[in-house]
């Protein structure tokens, strides 16, 4: 494919491909994919953070030095080589930045943090980090949970050492025993268990190895953004993805400053919106796509099965579970346990109120807050809703709730500035990282940005969402998988089939759970759904997943206090899935029963995500069938050689079957992305396209302004009801070509059994616009 013109700093980002650049898959390796990415049809590479991270970091979100590219990725020279390779292939670059926090797990690797530990408040970097200096020494939770842990402290080469941990020593304090030296420092080493309760610095969620930055300070902003903004000014970066803006003290102010510094960059924020919530009027191009993920995946879930799955959940667990009550409990637990240090800091900002009552009131308000974080103009409404619900649950706190709420309504008050940083963390830890693992009614819906209480998205609702998106946020990102999703897109697509087979699933999972019981039936239901959704899966991967998931759920075991008996039984159950021949065969047979419809859903949701309004992102590897689970499983190496060879075969005229190793998905991805790149004018609008006939409910179709996307939904019901029969799709009348098959159609109506006879999806483009040398048309 000939190279496209090199993009400049005002280039339009048409689509992105996410690469987890990391040690072992560095910038030069990534540069080697440039030509293939261009062939795939994307316009921009979208990388994980590139600045220097904690040595050995597999993800890059623990930046330790904002002044340079990570040497483990290839350093500045590697970045320059990547830029040149992208330009030669006609591609641009989108980078991920992390303004909220910095990595402090290895203090010596972070020059600013090291200096703060050495000099305390006199450090030139003391104001970089969000530290509560009024509470005394800086607490570092690194010690074993033992009263004599400090006995293992050593003084070596003028530094304090605790096993593999190194800490600086302030000038003039190195005399005496290691304990004596430690007691003179600006920091205090404490038990790791005290981290959640007593820390004196703001963290990323409950991760003590990630210390909060004060980017609201212009000097800190400038110092931590200078290198990335230098790339932008040089025309080497076209877009910026902003990690976790909810954690910042002033997200709107930060984004205004960033936009002023990068006025032509495509700017998207990792803002997770609750169901029905709108993105604030920030100077950005949109979100990183979780709102689109929820809408697209929900489109392929049969909402009529909600009652069946609710009844099944009650039958399996022995009680009815309310999503509202469950999430209130998990959020309250997150606020009072995982985030107790942050909660205590907030309570200290209301010194005229009773400390314990204030802590309880703040925790209750955070647990009842309906969104991650409130922003104007809706923040007052969200706070009022939280206050009303908190009062209903805790009438004994009425007076304190009123007093605290009055402070939160005063924008100039420090409590009002900091409380929103808590609500986002409480939502993330309480819902995403806990409730999603406890509520196993139907785990395909338990996804970042999703709403498990809303069972599916009807086509009319999806069309309203997409049409509004086209008007309001036409360049917001769309995605189906990220490094933060709980399950890969194709796992969710197969699990969606269960909603068409509720009775069949209830019978099957009930039988399995009776024959292979687990003490925690709710988690057992999650395990069985995950197994059939990802099957076949390596034994080691499933072992790693269930251990992480069970500890996140924190019901029968946890990260802080693992239960060896439960975890032994859990791993024994996983082994039974593989070692019990009858059970293994039954799981394999059931997964095989779901797979064809799962493939249909996977192709349908992929086409919708790629063709709908927005800038589509493809997460590494998901252009083929992909059964990843939660991080770190979704960061596994990708075999790009297989993908390159397969794309070459498609371009040579190969017409794969749906089941052919994911080649049909690669066909959908490459042809849709190429069409968007080569003819963006065909994707400038949005209009639902009506279907008529007995199976009209099984199709979703829309016209983007010249291109029509068509996808099958609820394929099991479609087959059960006799197929498409004489269901027809309204057409514009001019000649169109399905870019997946090369077939040409014309007329005002199109029979769906003709259009979708090869694949469950179609992408119709004006025949006159397709180049005669297009590989698909040539093959046809």
XYZ file of N, CA, C and O in Angstrom, residues 400-556:
628
model
N -25.256 16.034 61.171
C -23.912 16.091 60.585
C -23.982 16.097 59.063
O -23.217 16.803 58.400
N -24.886 15.316 58.492
C -25.052 15.334 57.032
C -25.420 16.731 56.550
O -24.906 17.196 55.516
N -26.290 17.399 57.253
C -26.669 18.753 56.857
C -25.463 19.695 56.933
O -25.239 20.513 56.027
N -24.685 19.585 58.019
C -23.534 20.472 58.196
C -22.474 20.209 57.137
O -21.895 21.144 56.554
N -22.214 18.936 56.886
C -21.200 18.585 55.889
C -21.662 18.993 54.496
O -20.887 19.553 53.704
N -22.914 18.728 54.159
C -23.439 19.098 52.842
C -23.369 20.605 52.626
O -23.070 21.078 51.522
N -23.623 21.368 53.688
C -23.520 22.835 53.562
C -22.101 23.246 53.198
O -21.901 24.152 52.374
N -21.110 22.591 53.775
C -19.712 22.889 53.427
C -19.410 22.473 51.986
O -18.687 23.178 51.267
N -19.943 21.346 51.567
C -19.688 20.859 50.210
C -20.332 21.746 49.149
O -19.938 21.701 47.984
N -21.304 22.543 49.553
C -21.952 23.451 48.597
C -21.206 24.769 48.474
O -21.605 25.627 47.692
N -20.126 24.936 49.232
C -19.333 26.169 49.169
C -18.078 25.901 48.337
O -17.135 25.275 48.814
N -18.048 26.329 47.085
C -16.920 26.004 46.204
C -15.567 26.452 46.754
O -14.544 25.838 46.438
N -15.567 27.501 47.577
C -14.291 28.018 48.070
C -13.739 27.194 49.230
O -12.574 27.346 49.611
N -14.547 26.298 49.791
C -14.109 25.524 50.951
C -13.211 24.367 50.508
O -13.495 23.707 49.506
N -12.157 24.104 51.269
C -11.221 23.039 50.914
C -11.902 21.675 50.874
O -11.561 20.822 50.041
N -12.871 21.457 51.744
C -13.587 20.185 51.724
C -14.340 20.006 50.411
O -14.361 18.906 49.840
N -14.931 21.079 49.907
C -15.658 21.004 48.641
C -14.723 20.715 47.479
O -15.110 20.070 46.499
N -13.475 21.180 47.570
C -12.498 20.935 46.506
C -12.000 19.496 46.523
O -11.716 18.921 45.466
N -11.880 18.910 47.710
C -11.282 17.578 47.818
C -12.292 16.433 47.816
O -11.951 15.317 47.405
N -13.510 16.677 48.250
C -14.494 15.599 48.304
C -14.711 14.930 46.945
O -14.820 13.694 46.873
N -14.751 15.684 45.837
C -14.936 15.016 44.546
C -13.811 14.043 44.193
O -14.036 13.085 43.439
N -12.615 14.273 44.696
C -11.530 13.316 44.461
C -11.818 11.991 45.159
O -11.366 10.939 44.711
N -12.553 12.058 46.263
C -12.905 10.839 46.992
C -14.027 10.080 46.295
O -13.961 8.844 46.181
N -15.051 10.773 45.807
C -16.205 10.061 45.244
C -15.818 9.225 44.031
O -16.323 8.113 43.859
N -14.917 9.751 43.192
C -14.492 8.974 42.039
C -13.754 7.716 42.446
O -13.959 6.631 41.877
N -12.872 7.837 43.447
C -12.128 6.669 43.921
C -13.063 5.656 44.578
O -12.903 4.438 44.408
N -14.041 6.145 45.332
C -15.000 5.250 45.982
C -15.809 4.485 44.938
O -16.046 3.272 45.075
N -16.228 5.170 43.875
C -16.974 4.497 42.815
C -16.106 3.448 42.127
O -16.539 2.303 41.909
N -14.883 3.809 41.796
C -14.005 2.884 41.081
C -13.706 1.647 41.916
O -13.818 0.506 41.446
N -13.308 1.861 43.172
C -12.947 0.722 44.012
C -14.173 -0.049 44.481
O -14.140 -1.279 44.583
N -15.256 0.664 44.785
C -16.426 -0.014 45.309
C -17.241 -0.744 44.269
O -17.805 -1.808 44.550
N -17.312 -0.183 43.051
C -18.146 -0.792 42.015
C -17.300 -1.583 41.020
O -17.420 -2.803 40.924
N -16.435 -0.896 40.280
C -15.628 -1.584 39.270
C -14.819 -2.739 39.851
O -14.756 -3.826 39.268
N -14.161 -2.478 40.980
C -13.199 -3.447 41.501
C -13.744 -4.317 42.621
O -12.997 -5.124 43.181
N -15.016 -4.172 42.968
C -15.591 -5.037 43.999
C -16.961 -5.548 43.578
O -17.147 -6.748 43.388
N -17.926 -4.652 43.412
C -19.293 -5.091 43.110
C -19.367 -5.884 41.811
O -20.159 -6.836 41.707
N -18.565 -5.510 40.824
C -18.582 -6.240 39.555
C -18.174 -7.700 39.736
O -18.487 -8.544 38.891
N -17.459 -8.007 40.818
C -17.042 -9.380 41.079
C -17.961 -10.079 42.075
O -17.856 -11.283 42.268
N -18.846 -9.317 42.698
C -19.798 -9.926 43.637
C -21.147 -10.201 42.986
O -21.802 -11.185 43.310
N -21.570 -9.311 42.103
C -22.900 -9.452 41.510
C -22.763 -10.198 40.187
O -22.347 -9.634 39.176
N -23.100 -11.473 40.201
C -22.835 -12.314 39.037
C -24.103 -12.694 38.296
O -24.144 -13.716 37.606
N -25.135 -11.864 38.407
C -26.400 -12.159 37.724
C -26.155 -12.427 36.239
O -26.638 -13.417 35.683
N -25.395 -11.549 35.579
C -25.114 -11.684 34.150
C -23.850 -10.873 33.876
O -23.917 -9.660 33.677
N -22.705 -11.528 33.898
C -21.443 -10.802 33.991
C -21.034 -10.122 32.689
O -20.100 -9.318 32.682
N -21.717 -10.399 31.593
C -21.412 -9.680 30.353
C -21.650 -8.183 30.507
O -21.063 -7.371 29.788
N -22.503 -7.803 31.461
C -22.818 -6.390 31.682
C -21.896 -5.739 32.699
O -21.936 -4.516 32.872
N -21.084 -6.545 33.395
C -20.218 -6.014 34.454
C -18.942 -5.472 33.834
O -17.873 -6.083 33.918
N -19.045 -4.305 33.216
C -17.919 -3.760 32.468
C -17.721 -2.293 32.790
O -18.676 -1.580 33.120
N -16.483 -1.849 32.690
C -16.158 -0.446 32.934
C -17.061 0.428 32.067
O -17.170 0.220 30.856
N -17.709 1.397 32.699
C -18.613 2.262 31.965
C -19.990 1.672 31.744
O -20.873 2.335 31.204
N -20.164 0.414 32.163
C -21.443 -0.231 31.971
C -22.372 -0.003 33.148
O -22.026 0.656 34.131
N -23.538 -0.571 33.050
C -24.526 -0.458 34.110
C -25.218 -1.806 34.230
O -26.196 -2.082 33.530
N -24.710 -2.701 35.095
C -25.268 -4.057 35.191
C -26.747 -4.098 35.527
O -27.411 -5.098 35.259
N -27.266 -3.030 36.106
C -28.687 -3.006 36.426
C -29.553 -2.739 35.198
O -30.770 -2.933 35.255
N -28.964 -2.265 34.108
C -29.700 -2.025 32.864
C -29.394 -3.170 31.908
O -28.298 -3.273 31.368
N -30.370 -4.034 31.718
C -30.169 -5.306 31.030
C -30.399 -5.131 29.526
O -31.492 -5.327 29.006
N -29.356 -4.745 28.816
C -29.449 -4.605 27.376
C -29.852 -3.212 26.927
O -30.363 -2.402 27.709
N -29.589 -2.943 25.651
C -29.887 -1.643 25.042
C -30.742 -1.892 23.792
O -30.242 -2.433 22.799
N -32.013 -1.534 23.801
C -32.852 -1.723 22.611
C -32.333 -0.878 21.446
O -31.701 0.168 21.648
N -32.582 -1.308 20.213
C -32.088 -0.551 19.050
C -32.502 0.912 19.052
O -31.685 1.780 18.714
N -33.721 1.214 19.429
C -34.158 2.616 19.421
C -33.320 3.449 20.386
O -32.958 4.599 20.078
N -32.994 2.881 21.540
C -32.162 3.594 22.499
C -30.752 3.784 21.950
O -30.152 4.852 22.096
N -30.225 2.758 21.297
C -28.902 2.899 20.696
C -28.900 3.988 19.635
O -27.974 4.804 19.569
N -29.901 4.012 18.792
C -29.953 5.031 17.731
C -30.006 6.438 18.328
O -29.363 7.370 17.803
N -30.757 6.617 19.408
C -30.796 7.933 20.051
C -29.412 8.310 20.587
O -28.967 9.457 20.442
N -28.741 7.338 21.181
C -27.397 7.580 21.708
C -26.444 7.970 20.589
O -25.692 8.952 20.687
N -26.449 7.213 19.500
C -25.516 7.460 18.403
C -25.809 8.782 17.707
O -24.889 9.524 17.335
N -27.103 9.093 17.507
C -27.449 10.357 16.849
C -27.017 11.553 17.699
O -26.490 12.552 17.182
N -27.229 11.467 19.017
C -26.804 12.553 19.900
C -25.291 12.680 19.911
O -24.744 13.786 19.952
N -24.614 11.566 19.849
C -23.148 11.570 19.823
C -22.636 12.261 18.566
O -21.654 13.004 18.604
N -23.289 12.010 17.439
C -22.883 12.635 16.191
C -22.998 14.152 16.279
O -22.170 14.885 15.737
N -24.003 14.631 16.983
C -24.208 16.078 17.114
C -23.261 16.678 18.131
O -22.645 17.725 17.895
N -23.107 16.023 19.286
C -22.394 16.627 20.416
C -20.916 16.280 20.448
O -20.066 17.130 20.683
N -20.582 15.015 20.260
C -19.194 14.556 20.401
C -18.802 13.673 19.216
O -18.501 12.484 19.385
N -18.777 14.211 18.011
C -18.522 13.374 16.827
C -17.115 12.818 16.744
O -16.871 11.869 15.990
N -16.165 13.382 17.504
C -14.795 12.874 17.466
C -14.376 12.252 18.792
O -13.199 12.109 19.086
N -15.355 11.863 19.607
C -15.061 11.102 20.814
C -14.661 9.682 20.426
O -15.094 9.164 19.394
N -13.832 9.057 21.244
C -13.361 7.711 20.922
C -14.471 6.682 21.127
O -15.327 6.829 21.993
N -14.440 5.621 20.322
C -15.259 4.439 20.572
C -14.316 3.264 20.784
O -13.237 3.199 20.190
N -14.724 2.338 21.626
C -13.886 1.181 21.905
C -14.751 0.019 22.347
O -15.903 0.200 22.753
N -14.200 -1.181 22.270
C -14.831 -2.377 22.835
C -13.932 -3.061 23.857
O -14.416 -3.786 24.716
N -12.627 -2.856 23.743
C -11.672 -3.460 24.671
C -10.583 -2.459 24.984
O -10.160 -1.690 24.103
N -10.118 -2.469 26.237
C -8.970 -1.664 26.648
C -8.152 -2.493 27.633
O -8.519 -3.620 27.981
N -7.057 -1.891 28.111
C -6.269 -2.578 29.135
C -6.997 -2.618 30.475
O -6.547 -3.308 31.391
N -8.125 -1.917 30.604
C -8.880 -1.877 31.855
C -10.193 -2.646 31.807
O -10.887 -2.731 32.825
N -10.580 -3.188 30.655
C -11.845 -3.906 30.593
C -11.750 -5.219 31.369
O -10.693 -5.828 31.474
N -12.883 -5.635 31.920
C -12.913 -6.830 32.765
C -12.889 -8.116 31.950
O -12.419 -9.149 32.429
N -13.427 -8.049 30.734
C -13.415 -9.195 29.819
C -13.255 -8.674 28.405
O -13.751 -7.601 28.077
N -12.584 -9.439 27.573
C -12.413 -9.041 26.187
C -13.742 -8.991 25.456
O -14.734 -9.629 25.845
N -13.762 -8.244 24.365
C -15.011 -8.010 23.643
C -15.644 -9.292 23.123
O -16.875 -9.435 23.117
N -14.839 -10.256 22.697
C -15.413 -11.483 22.154
C -15.918 -12.413 23.247
O -16.818 -13.229 23.011
N -15.356 -12.307 24.444
C -15.903 -13.036 25.591
C -17.296 -12.497 25.907
O -18.257 -13.261 26.105
N -17.427 -11.181 25.941
C -18.741 -10.591 26.201
C -19.729 -10.939 25.091
O -20.921 -11.142 25.354
N -19.242 -10.989 23.855
C -20.130 -11.313 22.735
C -20.690 -12.723 22.878
O -21.875 -12.966 22.590
N -19.859 -13.666 23.336
C -20.368 -15.024 23.526
C -21.290 -15.100 24.737
O -22.313 -15.780 24.710
N -20.925 -14.404 25.813
C -21.788 -14.420 26.990
C -23.162 -13.822 26.685
O -24.166 -14.214 27.293
N -23.213 -12.864 25.751
C -24.498 -12.277 25.384
C -25.463 -13.334 24.863
O -26.694 -13.177 24.972
N -24.937 -14.412 24.304
C -25.792 -15.483 23.790
C -26.604 -16.109 24.921
O -27.735 -16.572 24.709
N -26.040 -16.134 26.135
C -26.762 -16.732 27.264
C -28.097 -16.039 27.495
O -29.054 -16.663 27.976
N -28.165 -14.739 27.183
C -29.418 -14.014 27.373
C -30.497 -14.492 26.419
O -31.686 -14.209 26.637
N -30.111 -15.207 25.368
C -31.101 -15.812 24.464
C -31.430 -17.236 24.873
O -32.342 -17.843 24.309
N -30.691 -17.768 25.839
C -30.886 -19.150 26.271
C -31.000 -19.222 27.786
O -30.302 -20.015 28.443
N -31.849 -18.411 28.411
C -31.852 -18.363 29.872
C -32.225 -19.684 30.531
O -31.618 -20.069 31.531
N -33.200 -20.388 29.993
C -33.595 -21.659 30.594
C -32.504 -22.707 30.409
O -32.208 -23.479 31.331
N -31.930 -22.723 29.235
C -30.844 -23.683 28.961
C -29.666 -23.428 29.889
O -29.067 -24.355 30.436
N -29.322 -22.144 30.086
C -28.199 -21.818 30.965
C -28.531 -22.136 32.419
O -27.690 -22.685 33.145
N -29.729 -21.840 32.843
C -30.108 -22.108 34.229
C -29.999 -23.600 34.538
O -29.495 -23.995 35.602
N -30.466 -24.415 33.623
C -30.376 -25.862 33.823
C -28.921 -26.322 33.856
O -28.522 -27.096 34.731
N -28.121 -25.810 32.921
C -26.733 -26.272 32.819
C -25.889 -25.816 34.006
O -25.175 -26.604 34.616
N -25.952 -24.538 34.334
C -25.111 -24.050 35.419
C -25.583 -24.601 36.761
O -24.755 -24.856 37.658
N -26.870 -24.808 36.914
C -27.360 -25.417 38.141
C -26.817 -26.817 38.325
O -26.447 -27.217 39.441
N -26.766 -27.570 37.244
C -26.214 -28.924 37.300
C -24.728 -28.891 37.639
O -24.264 -29.646 38.504
N -23.983 -28.018 36.978
C -22.539 -27.942 37.254
C -22.266 -27.531 38.695
O -21.391 -28.084 39.361
N -22.994 -26.542 39.184
C -22.747 -26.072 40.545
C -23.141 -27.109 41.586
O -22.553 -27.159 42.675
N -24.122 -27.953 41.274
C -24.496 -29.025 42.199
C -23.437 -30.114 42.233
O -23.127 -30.665 43.293
N -22.860 -30.413 41.077
C -21.859 -31.480 41.000
C -20.481 -31.024 41.429
O -19.666 -31.842 41.892
N -20.195 -29.744 41.266
C -18.873 -29.207 41.627
C -19.084 -27.940 42.453
O -18.882 -26.834 41.984
N -19.517 -28.093 43.702
C -19.909 -26.924 44.501
C -18.725 -26.096 44.974
O -17.592 -26.571 45.064
N -19.031 -24.840 45.271
C -18.091 -23.898 45.862
C -18.821 -23.184 46.978
O -20.016 -22.896 46.860
N -18.129 -22.867 48.055
C -18.787 -22.281 49.225
C -19.427 -20.928 48.939
O -20.319 -20.494 49.658
N -18.968 -20.254 47.897
C -19.488 -18.933 47.522
C -20.246 -19.086 46.206
O -19.658 -19.015 45.130
N -21.571 -19.313 46.260
C -22.303 -19.596 45.008
C -22.348 -18.423 44.053
O -22.385 -18.626 42.832
N -22.359 -17.182 44.549
C -22.368 -16.032 43.648
C -21.076 -16.008 42.845
O -21.090 -15.776 41.631
N -19.954 -16.251 43.513
C -18.693 -16.265 42.773
C -18.615 -17.477 41.859
O -18.053 -17.397 40.765
N -19.186 -18.593 42.284
C -19.196 -19.772 41.421
C -19.925 -19.471 40.111
O -19.486 -19.902 39.032
N -21.038 -18.719 40.188
C -21.757 -18.365 38.970
C -20.888 -17.497 38.065
O -20.885 -17.650 36.838
N -20.142 -16.579 38.651
C -19.202 -15.770 37.865
C -18.152 -16.659 37.203
O -17.816 -16.487 36.022
N -17.645 -17.617 37.953
C -16.611 -18.512 37.405
C -17.144 -19.297 36.211
O -16.477 -19.383 35.168
N -18.330 -19.887 36.353
C -18.858 -20.706 35.259
C -19.174 -19.847 34.031
O -18.916 -20.282 32.893
N -19.692 -18.661 34.224
C -19.930 -17.785 33.074
C -18.615 -17.418 32.393
O -18.512 -17.415 31.160
N -17.611 -17.084 33.186
C -16.314 -16.715 32.623
C -15.713 -17.880 31.855
O -15.150 -17.705 30.763
N -15.830 -19.079 32.406
C -15.249 -20.252 31.752
C -15.879 -20.502 30.383
O -15.168 -20.683 29.386
N -17.213 -20.492 30.307
C -17.836 -20.768 29.009
C -17.644 -19.591 28.058
O -17.589 -19.778 26.836
N -17.498 -18.380 28.596
C -17.281 -17.231 27.728
C -15.912 -17.206 27.096
O -15.745 -16.734 25.969
N -14.900 -17.719 27.810
C -13.522 -17.659 27.317
C -13.001 -19.002 26.817
O -11.857 -19.083 26.370
N -13.802 -20.041 26.892
C -13.348 -21.400 26.551
C -13.082 -21.547 25.060
O -13.846 -20.999 24.265
N -12.008 -22.233 24.666
C -10.971 -22.877 25.479
C -9.962 -21.857 26.005
O -9.588 -20.919 25.299
N -9.547 -22.061 27.241
C -8.611 -21.151 27.887
C -7.552 -21.978 28.604
O -7.850 -23.060 29.126
N -6.328 -21.499 28.599
C -5.258 -22.208 29.295
C -5.570 -22.303 30.780
O -6.069 -21.353 31.397
N -5.237 -23.434 31.354
C -5.486 -23.658 32.773
C -4.849 -22.567 33.640
O -5.477 -22.047 34.568
N -3.601 -22.207 33.339
C -2.890 -21.222 34.165
C -3.579 -19.858 34.105
O -3.626 -19.140 35.107
N -4.088 -19.493 32.953
C -4.782 -18.215 32.827
C -6.051 -18.198 33.664
O -6.366 -17.198 34.319
N -6.797 -19.287 33.642
C -8.040 -19.320 34.420
C -7.732 -19.333 35.915
O -8.439 -18.681 36.709
N -6.696 -20.047 36.324
C -6.282 -20.019 37.727
C -5.960 -18.583 38.166
O -6.400 -18.127 39.223
N -5.161 -17.897 37.358
C -4.771 -16.528 37.715
C -5.987 -15.614 37.771
O -6.100 -14.766 38.670
N -6.900 -15.794 36.837
C -8.088 -14.933 36.810
C -8.954 -15.138 38.046
O -9.361 -14.165 38.705
N -9.287 -16.389 38.371
C -10.239 -16.602 39.462
C -9.644 -16.161 40.797
O -10.380 -15.694 41.678
N -8.338 -16.298 40.958
C -7.738 -15.838 42.213
C -7.844 -14.324 42.333
O -8.221 -13.792 43.387
N -7.533 -13.608 41.247
C -7.661 -12.156 41.290
C -9.117 -11.756 41.493
O -9.429 -10.895 42.328
N -10.020 -12.369 40.749
C -11.429 -11.995 40.830
C -11.989 -12.246 42.225
O -12.741 -11.430 42.768
N -11.645 -13.378 42.828
C -12.156 -13.690 44.160
C -11.619 -12.718 45.198
O -12.343 -12.307 46.119
N -10.363 -12.346 45.066
C -9.803 -11.388 46.023
C -10.387 -9.997 45.814
O -10.568 -9.252 46.784
N -10.688 -9.639 44.583
C -11.343 -8.356 44.341
C -12.747 -8.354 44.957
O -13.179 -7.353 45.536
N -13.455 -9.460 44.825
C -14.804 -9.540 45.386
C -14.783 -9.357 46.899
O -15.718 -8.800 47.487
N -13.731 -9.837 47.551
C -13.547 -9.656 49.000
C -14.722 -10.184 49.813
O -15.138 -9.567 50.786
N -15.249 -11.318 49.396
C -16.299 -11.961 50.185
C -15.750 -13.205 50.878
O -15.803 -13.313 52.101
N -15.190 -14.127 50.115
C -14.663 -15.362 50.684
C -13.152 -15.347 50.861
O -12.598 -16.213 51.535
